[in-house]
Amino acid sequence: MSSQTSYRFSFGPWNISEGADPFGIDVRPAFAHEKKFALYRPLGFEGVQFHDDDVVPGLDGLSPAQIQSKAADVKAMLLNQGLTPEFVAPRLWFAEQTTDGAYTSNSEQDRAYAWDRTKKCIDIARAIDCKAIVLWLAREGTYIRESKDARLAYRRILETIDAMLDYDPKIEIWIEPKPNEPTDQAYVPTIGHAVALAYASKDPQRVKGLIESAHALLAGLDPSDEMAFALAHDKLASVHLNDQNGLKYDQDKNFGGANLRAAFNQVRVLEEAGYGSRGEFVGLDVKAIRTQRGCPVTEHLSNSRAIFLHLVDKFRSLDQKLVGELRSDRDYEALEVYILRHLMGIH
Ligand code: XLS
Ligand code: MG
């Protein structure tokens, strides 16, 4: 059982958005990217999740010196705002060269772009004193099964991970699995795949996983079990808490917004493992509701954080003795109703 972790929270600037979706225009005015960082502390957040171009916009067109100078500005800004960069992720899904994937593209030239961009991402992370690189392998998958040799694709992903570990002896790689979207089938769909890649890599200690609730749900799995699996291997580097209504497009709903009990179980598993006691962040990856008015819209962040903390209270106030007895008696009917009543505040 954990000794009362006090959590620290993170989110990415993309979580404050204009509200566009694939079928519609922006519904809110843009809120300047640089102004977003001043919102973190007042909202109760200390960690910033970055894509490489959240740190250095337009980095493909910049020289190494320009990249370093922009990264130095961001480092100073973070210091001024009292913020910690949690990770930097290479954005490998927007450029023309990533149309067919990045590390697994069929084009050698495009794979070279992906590697070059990855090195730039690591340089940027280093420049802002961040040691974690998140690999959300967006387009590493296929729409047409026969279009790629999946075995070769796995080898290419592993070779890239090894090359990253060689490129910088200090960085950690946190793989964020997702089973689909944008591709209909992804090569690293679950935390089991990510952990296997970690063990197969040349430095398993430095390769871990990041679990996003909605991604586990999209794979038809229970996020709390996915988290438990990673925790059992000491490979849960971070989480992206949110929620998801069924096997649909990636919704990034408020944490607990679709299934409060599933959210409770994620909190329970994290608490039981003492997650966070080594400084791991509780990350959120939640989208503001499209219909929400205002600019900037941030309530989804503070609300999801508050729901997490309420659920921590719910876990800490569970009658553990009773849970233990019901488990030994195999009275899971009574256990279920106890949990439901506890969540509803009925005593
Ligand atoms: C997309 C991912 C993305 C990552 C960072 O589905 O959740 O937002 O967290 O690249
Ligand atoms: Mg995410």
XYZ file of N, CA, C and O and ligand atoms in Angstrom, residues 176 212 240 285, ligand 2:
17
model
N 4.115 5.253 -26.110
C 2.680 5.452 -25.821
C 1.872 4.651 -26.838
O 1.682 5.077 -27.975
N -2.260 5.785 -22.043
C -3.392 6.702 -22.121
C -4.670 5.886 -21.980
O -4.899 4.914 -22.706
N -1.603 9.081 -19.391
C -2.440 10.145 -19.942
C -3.864 9.778 -19.581
O -4.508 8.985 -20.274
N -4.557 13.962 -20.854
C -4.621 14.267 -22.287
C -6.106 14.392 -22.604
O -6.739 13.445 -23.068
Mg -1.654 10.940 -25.184
